[in-house]
Coordinates of C-alpha atoms and ligand atoms in Angstrom, one line a residue:
X1 CA 27.4 6.5 10.9
X2 CA 29.5 6.1 14.0
X3 CA 28.0 3.0 15.6
X4 CA 27.5 -0.5 14.2
X5 CA 25.0 -3.0 15.6
X6 CA 25.4 -6.7 15.1
X7 CA 22.1 -8.6 15.0
X8 CA 22.6 -11.5 12.6
X9 CA 19.3 -11.1 10.7
X10 CA 18.1 -9.5 7.5
X11 CA 14.6 -8.0 7.3
X12 CA 14.9 -8.0 3.4
X13 CA 14.9 -11.8 3.1
X14 CA 12.1 -13.4 1.0
X15 CA 10.4 -16.8 1.4
X16 CA 7.0 -18.5 1.6
X17 CA 5.2 -18.8 4.9
X18 CA 1.9 -19.5 6.5
X19 CA 0.0 -16.3 6.9
X20 CA 0.1 -16.5 10.7
X21 CA 3.9 -16.8 10.7
X22 CA 5.8 -13.7 11.7
X23 CA 7.7 -11.7 9.0
X24 CA 11.3 -13.0 8.6
X25 CA 13.9 -11.6 11.0
X26 CA 11.7 -9.0 12.6
X27 CA 11.8 -10.3 16.2
X28 CA 15.6 -10.5 16.1
X29 CA 15.8 -7.1 14.6
X30 CA 13.6 -5.4 17.2
X31 CA 15.5 -7.2 20.0
X32 CA 18.7 -5.5 18.6
X33 CA 17.3 -2.1 19.4
X34 CA 15.2 0.8 18.3
X35 CA 17.7 1.6 15.5
X36 CA 19.5 -1.2 13.8
X37 CA 22.2 -0.8 11.2
X38 CA 22.0 -3.5 8.5
X39 CA 22.7 -4.1 4.8
X40 CA 20.3 -2.4 2.3
X41 CA 19.0 -4.5 -0.6
X42 CA 20.9 -2.3 -3.1
X43 CA 24.1 -2.5 -1.0
X44 CA 25.6 -0.4 1.8
X45 CA 24.2 0.4 5.2
X46 CA 20.6 1.3 6.1
X47 CA 19.4 2.3 9.6
X48 CA 16.1 0.5 10.3
X49 CA 13.8 1.9 13.0
X50 CA 12.0 -0.9 14.9
X51 CA 9.7 0.8 17.5
X52 CA 6.5 2.7 17.0
X53 CA 7.5 5.5 19.3
X54 CA 10.8 6.2 17.5
X55 CA 9.0 5.7 14.1
X56 CA 6.7 8.6 14.8
X57 CA 9.6 10.8 15.7
X58 CA 11.6 9.8 12.6
X59 CA 8.7 10.2 10.2
X60 CA 8.0 13.7 11.6
X61 CA 11.6 14.9 11.7
X62 CA 12.3 17.6 9.0
X63 CA 16.0 16.6 9.0
X64 CA 15.1 13.2 7.6
X65 CA 13.7 13.5 4.1
X66 CA 12.4 11.4 1.2
X67 CA 14.2 13.1 -1.7
X68 CA 16.1 10.3 -3.5
X69 CA 18.8 12.7 -4.7
X70 CA 20.4 11.9 -1.3
X71 CA 20.4 8.1 -2.0
X72 CA 23.8 6.4 -2.5
X73 CA 24.9 7.0 -6.1
X74 CA 25.9 3.3 -6.4
X75 CA 22.3 2.1 -5.9
X76 CA 20.3 0.6 -8.7
X77 CA 17.0 2.4 -8.4
X78 CA 15.0 -0.7 -9.3
X79 CA 16.7 -2.9 -6.7
X80 CA 16.3 -0.2 -4.1
X81 CA 12.7 0.7 -5.2
X82 CA 13.6 4.4 -5.7
X83 CA 11.5 7.0 -7.4
X84 CA 13.3 9.8 -9.4
X85 CA 14.7 12.6 -7.4
X86 CA 12.5 15.6 -6.5
X87 CA 14.3 17.8 -9.1
X88 CA 13.6 15.2 -11.9
X89 CA 9.9 14.5 -11.3
X90 CA 7.2 16.4 -9.4
X91 CA 6.0 13.9 -6.9
X92 CA 4.3 13.9 -3.5
X93 CA 6.6 11.1 -2.3
X94 CA 9.9 12.9 -2.9
X95 CA 9.0 16.6 -2.5
X96 CA 9.7 18.2 0.9
X97 CA 8.8 21.4 2.8
X98 CA 6.7 24.1 1.2
X99 CA 6.4 22.4 -2.3
X100 CA 5.3 19.2 -0.7
X101 CA 2.7 21.0 1.5
X102 CA 1.4 22.7 -1.6
X103 CA 1.0 19.4 -3.4
X104 CA -0.7 17.8 -0.4
X105 CA -3.2 20.8 -0.2
X106 CA -4.0 20.2 -3.9
X107 CA -4.7 16.5 -3.4
X108 CA -6.4 16.6 0.1
X109 CA -9.9 17.9 -0.8
X110 CA -10.2 15.2 -3.5
X111 CA -9.4 12.3 -1.1
X112 CA -11.2 13.6 2.0
X113 CA -13.2 11.3 4.3
X114 CA -16.4 13.1 3.2
X115 CA -15.7 12.6 -0.5
X116 CA -14.8 9.0 0.0
X117 CA -17.9 8.3 2.1
X118 CA -20.0 9.7 -0.7
X119 CA -18.4 7.2 -3.1
X120 CA -18.8 4.1 -0.9
X121 CA -22.0 3.0 -2.7
X122 CA -20.3 3.2 -6.1
X123 CA -17.3 1.2 -4.6
X124 CA -19.7 -1.5 -3.4
X125 CA -21.4 -1.6 -6.9
X126 CA -18.0 -2.1 -8.5
X127 CA -17.0 -4.9 -6.1
X128 CA -20.4 -6.6 -6.6
X129 CA -20.2 -6.4 -10.4
X130 CA -16.6 -7.7 -10.5
X131 CA -17.2 -10.6 -8.1
X132 CA -20.4 -11.6 -9.8
X133 CA -18.5 -11.9 -13.1
X134 CA -15.9 -14.4 -11.8
X135 CA -18.0 -17.6 -12.0
X136 CA -18.7 -19.9 -9.1
X137 CA -15.0 -20.5 -8.1
X138 CA -12.0 -18.2 -8.6
X139 CA -8.7 -17.3 -7.1
X140 CA -9.4 -13.7 -6.0
X141 CA -5.8 -12.7 -6.1
X142 CA -5.6 -13.7 -9.8
X143 CA -7.6 -10.7 -11.0
X144 CA -10.1 -9.3 -8.5
X145 CA -7.7 -7.9 -6.0
X146 CA -5.9 -6.0 -8.8
X147 CA -8.9 -4.9 -10.9
X148 CA -11.2 -3.7 -8.1
X149 CA -8.8 -1.0 -6.7
X150 CA -8.0 0.1 -10.2
X151 CA -11.7 0.3 -11.1
X152 CA -12.4 2.3 -8.0
X153 CA -9.5 4.8 -8.5
X154 CA -10.2 4.9 -12.3
X155 CA -13.9 5.8 -11.7
X156 CA -12.8 8.5 -9.3
X157 CA -10.2 10.0 -11.6
X158 CA -12.5 9.9 -14.7
X159 CA -10.7 7.0 -16.5
X160 CA -13.0 5.3 -19.0
X161 CA -13.9 1.7 -17.8
X162 CA -12.7 0.5 -21.2
X163 CA -9.1 1.4 -20.1
X164 CA -9.0 -0.6 -16.9
X165 CA -7.4 -3.5 -18.7
X166 CA -4.6 -1.2 -19.7
X167 CA -4.3 -0.1 -16.1
X168 CA -4.1 -3.7 -14.9
X169 CA -1.5 -4.5 -17.5
X170 CA 0.6 -1.4 -16.7
X171 CA 0.6 -2.1 -12.9
X172 CA 1.8 -5.7 -13.5
X173 CA 4.5 -4.5 -15.9
X174 CA 5.8 -2.1 -13.2
X175 CA 6.9 -5.3 -11.4
X176 CA 8.7 -6.7 -14.4
X177 CA 12.1 -5.9 -15.9
X178 CA 13.4 -2.4 -16.8
X179 CA 11.9 -2.5 -20.3
X180 CA 8.5 -3.6 -18.9
X181 CA 8.6 -0.7 -16.4
X182 CA 9.5 1.8 -19.1
X183 CA 6.6 0.6 -21.3
X184 CA 4.3 0.8 -18.2
X185 CA 5.3 4.4 -17.6
X186 CA 4.2 5.2 -21.2
X187 CA 0.9 3.5 -20.6
X188 CA 0.4 5.4 -17.3
X189 CA 0.9 8.7 -19.2
X190 CA -1.8 7.7 -21.7
X191 CA -4.1 6.7 -18.8
X192 CA -3.5 10.1 -17.1
X193 CA -4.2 12.0 -20.4
X194 CA -7.4 10.0 -21.0
X195 CA -8.7 10.6 -17.4
X196 CA -8.1 14.4 -17.9
X197 CA -10.4 14.4 -20.9
X198 CA -13.4 13.4 -18.7
X199 CA -15.1 14.8 -15.6
X200 CA -13.4 13.5 -12.4
X201 CA -10.6 14.0 -9.9
X202 CA -7.9 14.0 -12.6
X203 CA -9.3 17.2 -14.1
X204 CA -10.0 18.6 -10.6
X205 CA -6.4 18.0 -9.6
X206 CA -5.2 19.8 -12.8
X207 CA -7.4 22.7 -11.8
X208 CA -6.0 22.9 -8.3
X209 CA -2.4 23.0 -9.4
X210 CA -0.6 26.1 -10.6
X211 CA -0.6 26.6 -14.4
X212 CA 3.2 26.3 -14.2
X213 CA 2.8 22.5 -13.6
X214 CA 2.9 20.8 -17.0
X215 CA 0.4 18.2 -18.2
X216 CA 3.3 15.6 -18.1
X217 CA 3.8 16.5 -14.5
X218 CA 0.1 16.0 -13.7
X219 CA 0.3 12.6 -15.5
X220 CA 3.1 11.6 -13.2
X221 CA 1.1 12.6 -10.1
X222 CA -1.9 10.6 -11.5
X223 CA 0.4 7.6 -12.0
X224 CA 1.4 7.8 -8.3
X225 CA -2.2 7.7 -7.2
X226 CA -3.1 4.8 -9.5
X227 CA 0.0 2.7 -8.8
X228 CA 0.5 3.4 -5.1
X229 CA -3.2 2.8 -4.6
X230 CA -3.3 -0.5 -6.5
X231 CA -0.1 -2.1 -5.2
X232 CA -1.1 -1.7 -1.6
X233 CA -4.8 -2.2 -1.7
X234 CA -4.3 -5.3 -3.9
X235 CA -2.2 -6.9 -1.2
X236 CA -4.5 -5.8 1.6
X237 CA -7.6 -7.2 -0.1
X238 CA -6.1 -10.7 -0.2
X239 CA -5.3 -10.7 3.6
X240 CA -8.6 -9.0 4.5
X241 CA -10.9 -11.3 2.5
X242 CA -9.0 -14.4 3.7
X243 CA -9.6 -13.2 7.2
X244 CA -13.4 -12.7 6.5
X245 CA -13.8 -16.1 4.8
X246 CA -11.7 -17.9 7.4
X247 CA -14.0 -16.5 10.1
X248 CA -17.0 -17.5 8.1
X249 CA -15.8 -21.1 7.8
X250 CA -15.0 -21.2 11.5
X251 CA -18.5 -19.9 12.4
X252 CA -20.2 -22.4 10.0
X253 CA -18.3 -25.3 11.5
X254 CA -19.2 -24.3 15.1
X255 CA -22.9 -23.9 14.5
X256 CA -25.7 -24.2 12.0
X257 CA -25.8 -20.5 11.5
X258 CA -24.4 -18.9 8.4
X259 CA -21.0 -17.3 9.1
X260 CA -21.4 -14.3 11.4
X261 CA -20.5 -11.0 9.7
X262 CA -17.6 -9.1 11.3
X263 CA -19.0 -6.8 14.0
X264 CA -16.9 -3.8 13.2
X265 CA -15.6 -3.7 9.6
X266 CA -13.4 -0.5 9.9
X267 CA -11.7 -2.1 13.0
X268 CA -11.2 -5.3 11.1
X269 CA -9.6 -3.4 8.2
X270 CA -7.2 -1.6 10.5
X271 CA -6.3 -4.8 12.3
X272 CA -5.5 -6.6 9.0
X273 CA -3.4 -3.6 7.9
X274 CA -1.6 -3.6 11.2
X275 CA -0.7 -7.3 11.1
X276 CA 0.1 -7.4 7.4
X277 CA 1.0 -3.9 6.3
X278 CA 1.1 -3.9 2.4
X279 CA 4.0 -1.5 2.6
X280 CA 6.4 -3.4 4.9
X281 CA 8.7 -0.4 5.2
X282 CA 8.1 3.4 5.1
X283 CA 9.3 5.4 2.0
X284 CA 13.0 5.7 1.9
X285 CA 14.3 8.5 4.1
X286 CA 17.7 10.1 4.0
X287 CA 19.5 12.1 6.7
X288 CA 20.3 15.7 5.7
X289 CA 22.5 16.6 8.7
X290 CA 24.0 14.5 11.6
X291 CA 21.2 13.1 13.7
X292 CA 21.2 11.0 16.8
X293 CA 18.5 8.4 17.1
X294 CA 18.2 6.4 20.3
X295 CA 21.9 6.8 20.9
X296 CA 22.9 5.9 17.3
X297 CA 24.6 8.8 15.5
X298 CA 23.7 8.9 11.8
X299 CA 25.8 10.8 9.3
X300 CA 24.3 12.9 6.5
X301 CA 23.0 10.8 3.5
X302 CA 22.5 7.7 5.7
X303 CA 19.4 5.8 4.3
X304 CA 16.7 5.1 6.9
X305 CA 13.6 2.9 6.8
X306 CA 10.9 2.3 9.3
X307 CA 10.1 -1.4 9.7
X308 CA 6.3 -1.1 9.5
X309 CA 5.8 -4.9 9.3
X310 CA 7.8 -5.4 12.5
X311 CA 5.8 -2.8 14.4
X312 CA 2.8 -5.1 14.7
X313 CA 4.6 -7.0 17.4
X314 CA 6.2 -4.0 19.1
X315 CA 5.0 -4.5 22.7
X316 CA 5.4 -0.7 23.3
X317 CA 3.1 0.2 20.4
X318 CA -0.2 0.0 22.3
X319 CA -3.6 -0.9 20.9
X320 CA -5.0 1.0 17.9
X321 CA -1.6 2.5 17.1
X322 CA -1.2 0.9 13.7
X323 CA 1.2 2.7 11.3
X324 CA 0.4 0.9 8.1
X325 CA -0.2 4.2 6.4
X326 CA 3.0 5.8 7.8
X327 CA 2.9 9.1 9.8
X328 CA 4.0 12.7 9.6
X329 CA 3.9 14.9 6.5
X330 CA 4.2 11.9 4.1
X331 CA 1.5 9.9 5.7
X332 CA -0.5 8.1 3.0
X333 CA -2.5 10.5 0.8
X334 CA -5.0 7.8 -0.1
X335 CA -5.7 6.6 3.5
X336 CA -9.5 7.4 3.4
X337 CA -9.8 6.0 -0.1
X338 CA -8.1 2.8 1.0
X339 CA -10.1 2.3 4.1
X340 CA -13.4 3.0 2.3
X341 CA -12.8 0.7 -0.6
X342 CA -11.5 -2.1 1.6
X343 CA -14.6 -1.8 3.9
X344 CA -16.9 -1.7 0.8
X345 CA -15.4 -5.0 -0.5
X346 CA -15.9 -6.7 2.9
X347 CA -19.5 -5.4 3.0
X348 CA -20.2 -6.9 -0.4
X349 CA -18.7 -10.3 0.3
X350 CA -20.6 -10.5 3.7
X351 CA -23.9 -9.2 2.5
X352 CA -24.2 -10.1 -1.2
X353 CA -22.2 -13.4 -1.4
X354 CA -23.5 -15.4 1.5
X355 CA -22.3 -18.7 0.1
X356 CA -18.7 -17.6 -0.7
X357 CA -16.2 -19.8 1.2
X358 CA -12.6 -20.7 1.0
X359 CA -12.1 -23.4 -1.6
X360 CA -9.1 -24.8 0.3
X361 CA -8.5 -25.2 4.1
X362 CA -7.3 -22.0 5.6
X363 CA -4.2 -23.8 6.8
X364 CA -3.2 -24.3 3.1
X365 CA -3.0 -20.5 2.4
X366 CA 0.5 -19.2 1.9
X367 CA 2.1 -15.8 2.2
X368 CA 4.8 -15.0 -0.3
X369 CA 7.5 -12.6 1.0
X370 CA 9.2 -11.3 -2.1
X371 CA 12.1 -9.8 -0.1
X372 CA 13.6 -6.4 -0.5
X373 CA 11.2 -3.5 0.3
X374 CA 8.3 -5.0 -1.5
X375 CA 5.1 -6.1 0.3
X376 CA 4.2 -9.7 1.0
X377 CA 1.0 -11.1 -0.6
X378 CA -1.1 -14.2 -0.5
X379 CA 0.1 -16.7 -3.1
X380 CA -3.6 -17.4 -3.9
X381 CA -7.0 -17.0 -2.4
X382 CA -9.3 -19.7 -4.0
X383 CA -12.9 -19.1 -3.2
X384 CA -16.0 -21.1 -4.1
X385 CA -19.7 -20.3 -4.0
X386 CA -19.3 -16.9 -5.6
X387 CA -23.0 -16.6 -6.3
X388 CA -24.6 -13.2 -5.7
X389 CA -27.7 -13.3 -3.4
X390 CA -30.8 -13.8 -5.5
Ligands
HEM401 C1 -4.2 -0.3 2.2 C2 -3.8 0.6 1.3 C3 -2.6 1.5 1.5 C4 -1.5 1.5 2.4 C5 -1.3 0.4 3.5 C6 -0.7 2.6 2.1 C7 0.5 2.9 2.8 C8 1.3 4.0 2.5 C9 2.6 4.3 3.2 C10 3.2 3.4 4.2 C11 3.0 5.4 2.7 C12 4.4 6.1 3.0 C13 4.3 6.8 4.3 C14 5.6 7.3 4.8 O1 6.7 6.8 4.5 O2 5.6 8.2 5.7 C15 2.1 5.9 1.7 C16 2.2 7.0 0.9 C17 1.4 7.4 -0.1 N1 0.3 6.7 -0.5 FE1 -0.5 5.1 0.3 N2 -1.2 3.3 1.1 C18 -2.4 2.7 0.7 C19 -3.3 3.1 -0.3 C20 -3.1 4.2 -1.1 C21 -4.1 4.7 -2.1 C22 -5.4 4.0 -2.4 C23 -3.5 5.8 -2.7 C24 -4.0 6.6 -3.8 C25 -5.0 7.3 -3.9 C26 -2.2 6.0 -2.0 C27 -1.4 7.0 -2.3 C28 -0.3 7.4 -1.6 C29 0.6 8.5 -1.9 C30 0.4 9.5 -3.1 C31 1.6 8.5 -1.0 C32 2.7 9.5 -0.8 C33 2.3 10.6 0.1 C34 3.4 11.7 0.4 O3 4.6 11.3 0.3 O4 3.0 12.8 0.8 N3 -2.0 5.0 -1.1 N4 1.1 5.0 1.6

């Protein structure tokens, strides 16, 4: 790295904020330039990309890769949020080039828009059943926002419903200490093995991969689908349903009509993801050979992140150019699943739970920014009137 920017802010700071407050430090960071050198959560420098235009270039540049073998050897993988290196675990997120393209080809037909559309009815049924079981008043972030994505992905993969509690527990333990995370990985392996015993996408994925890929490796790929899908969709559901119910409250206060349904649910989903991206940063990237980005020369092995949360306020981004799912070869593999399941949950709340309303004033909702590279989430989403339409 040959150039140092001084900007006096840190995009990895945590805190608790109102949902409409900007993410900490992002305006100062963007003002410092398209590429800002700052201190990584696990120590040492990281180059943060702050504009949508440069983000697309970086995420598509083959000289900037996701293999964590290039991460600084001093980093604690848990503090940094690092997966094992590509040589140590077969994974979509860390593979590059031809092996990555082959893995994407194996996953793509299973998660296509057509397959997801065909599952939308089953997703609505799952959301309806889970919401109806909560009682009249519940904090939706206490269980629903975690359990619903896991039920959806579990049904897709072929995981018995009786094991969803284990999946909920494993996902929560991934966020605990090292011992919890190790126990969770054991549980995920059992979940993967159980899914492969039934008809579903887990078995289909096994069949699409070469026989040289071991069952343990398939279990790891299934873990990625379950955990990456839960972590992100969980967060998104909180912000999305808060937006729907806040709009319903406002409509009810301004007229005698019941709250108006959102006119365009897919557009609402994308707007919520743009404003509050569940992954605030891209996957870690590392420079393989000297690269110049917007005048900043980055040396081999420099860590790079794209500031996805900051892009919402990039004046150069243009409408409809949200990048919550990333871009380039590593763009989210579950993008159609995520959009379909989020829209299904909105449809169910709007259509089947006409009396559901925020149990606290919208102004009392709080967003918790955990700091580091983890996504922000609502502290709670208390909802009353959770009675299904008769
Ligand atoms: C609202 C929900 C979601 C958001 C916002 C989201 C966001 C992202 C982002 C930002 C990336 C990294 C892109 C990059 O650095 O270039 C990613 C990758 C990935 N996501 Fe998602 N995701 C969501 C849901 C899901 C779901 C439901 C699944 C599972 C089926 C999933 C599976 C993956 C996988 C496997 C990757 C790695 C892809 C690769 O490296 O080739 N995601 N996602």
